[in-house]
Coordinates of C-alpha atoms in Angstrom, one line a residue:
M1 CA 27.0 64.6 109.3
S2 CA 29.4 64.0 106.5
Y3 CA 29.7 63.6 102.7
G4 CA 31.9 60.9 101.3
P5 CA 32.3 58.8 98.2
S6 CA 29.5 56.3 97.4
I7 CA 30.8 52.8 98.2
P8 CA 28.7 51.1 95.5
D9 CA 29.8 53.6 92.9
T10 CA 33.5 53.0 93.9
Y11 CA 33.0 49.2 93.5
R12 CA 31.4 49.8 90.1
Q13 CA 34.4 51.9 89.0
L14 CA 36.7 49.2 90.3
G15 CA 34.9 46.6 88.2
I16 CA 35.4 48.8 85.1
Y17 CA 39.1 49.1 85.8
V18 CA 39.5 45.3 86.3
G19 CA 37.6 44.7 83.1
R20 CA 39.9 47.0 81.2
V21 CA 43.0 45.3 82.6
L22 CA 41.6 41.8 81.8
K23 CA 41.1 43.0 78.2
G24 CA 44.8 43.8 77.9
E25 CA 45.2 47.4 78.9
K26 CA 48.3 48.2 81.0
P27 CA 47.4 49.5 84.5
S28 CA 49.9 52.2 84.2
D29 CA 48.1 53.6 81.2
L30 CA 44.7 53.9 83.0
P31 CA 43.7 57.3 84.2
V32 CA 43.1 58.1 87.9
V33 CA 39.4 58.6 88.5
Q34 CA 37.7 60.3 91.4
S35 CA 34.3 59.4 92.6
T36 CA 31.6 61.7 91.3
K37 CA 28.8 60.5 93.5
L38 CA 28.8 61.5 97.2
D39 CA 26.6 60.1 99.9
C40 CA 25.4 62.2 102.9
V41 CA 25.5 60.2 106.2
I42 CA 24.0 61.5 109.4
N43 CA 25.0 60.1 112.8
L44 CA 21.9 60.5 114.9
P45 CA 23.2 59.3 118.3
T46 CA 26.1 61.8 118.1
A47 CA 23.7 64.6 117.1
R48 CA 21.5 63.8 120.0
A49 CA 24.5 63.7 122.4
L50 CA 25.6 67.1 121.2
G51 CA 22.0 68.4 121.7
L52 CA 21.5 69.1 118.0
E53 CA 18.2 68.6 116.3
I54 CA 18.3 67.6 112.7
P55 CA 15.4 69.0 110.7
P56 CA 13.1 66.4 109.1
T57 CA 13.8 67.9 105.7
R58 CA 17.6 67.3 106.2
L59 CA 16.9 63.7 107.4
A60 CA 14.8 63.1 104.2
L61 CA 17.7 64.2 102.0
A62 CA 20.3 62.0 103.7
D63 CA 21.5 59.0 101.8
R64 CA 22.1 57.0 105.0
L65 CA 21.3 57.4 108.6
H66 CA 23.6 56.0 111.4
P67 CA 21.1 55.2 114.1
W68 CA 22.9 53.0 116.6
L69 CA 25.3 53.6 119.5
G70 CA 28.2 51.4 118.8
R71 CA 28.1 47.7 118.0
P72 CA 24.9 45.9 119.1
E73 CA 25.4 43.3 121.8
G74 CA 26.6 40.1 120.2
G75 CA 25.2 41.1 116.8
P76 CA 26.8 42.2 113.5
V77 CA 27.2 45.8 112.6
T78 CA 24.8 46.6 109.8
M79 CA 24.1 49.8 107.9
P80 CA 20.4 50.5 107.2
T81 CA 19.6 52.1 103.9
R82 CA 16.6 54.1 102.9

């Protein structure tokens, strides 16, 4: 289980920065911004392999669940969202 920056929020911030640069602001004048939205991701196969049981309430609060063991045979890697 880990917390990390929200990828969609990061892309949104990137779009704001690009818009400001295209409007004429100098990149060196733009402030450094950290992501304020964090996502909680739970890796279910690893938890099972370690013998950990994740309570249903914790699973319900997770932003994303990581339910697969590696890359599916011949298929693309996809991240399910709730």
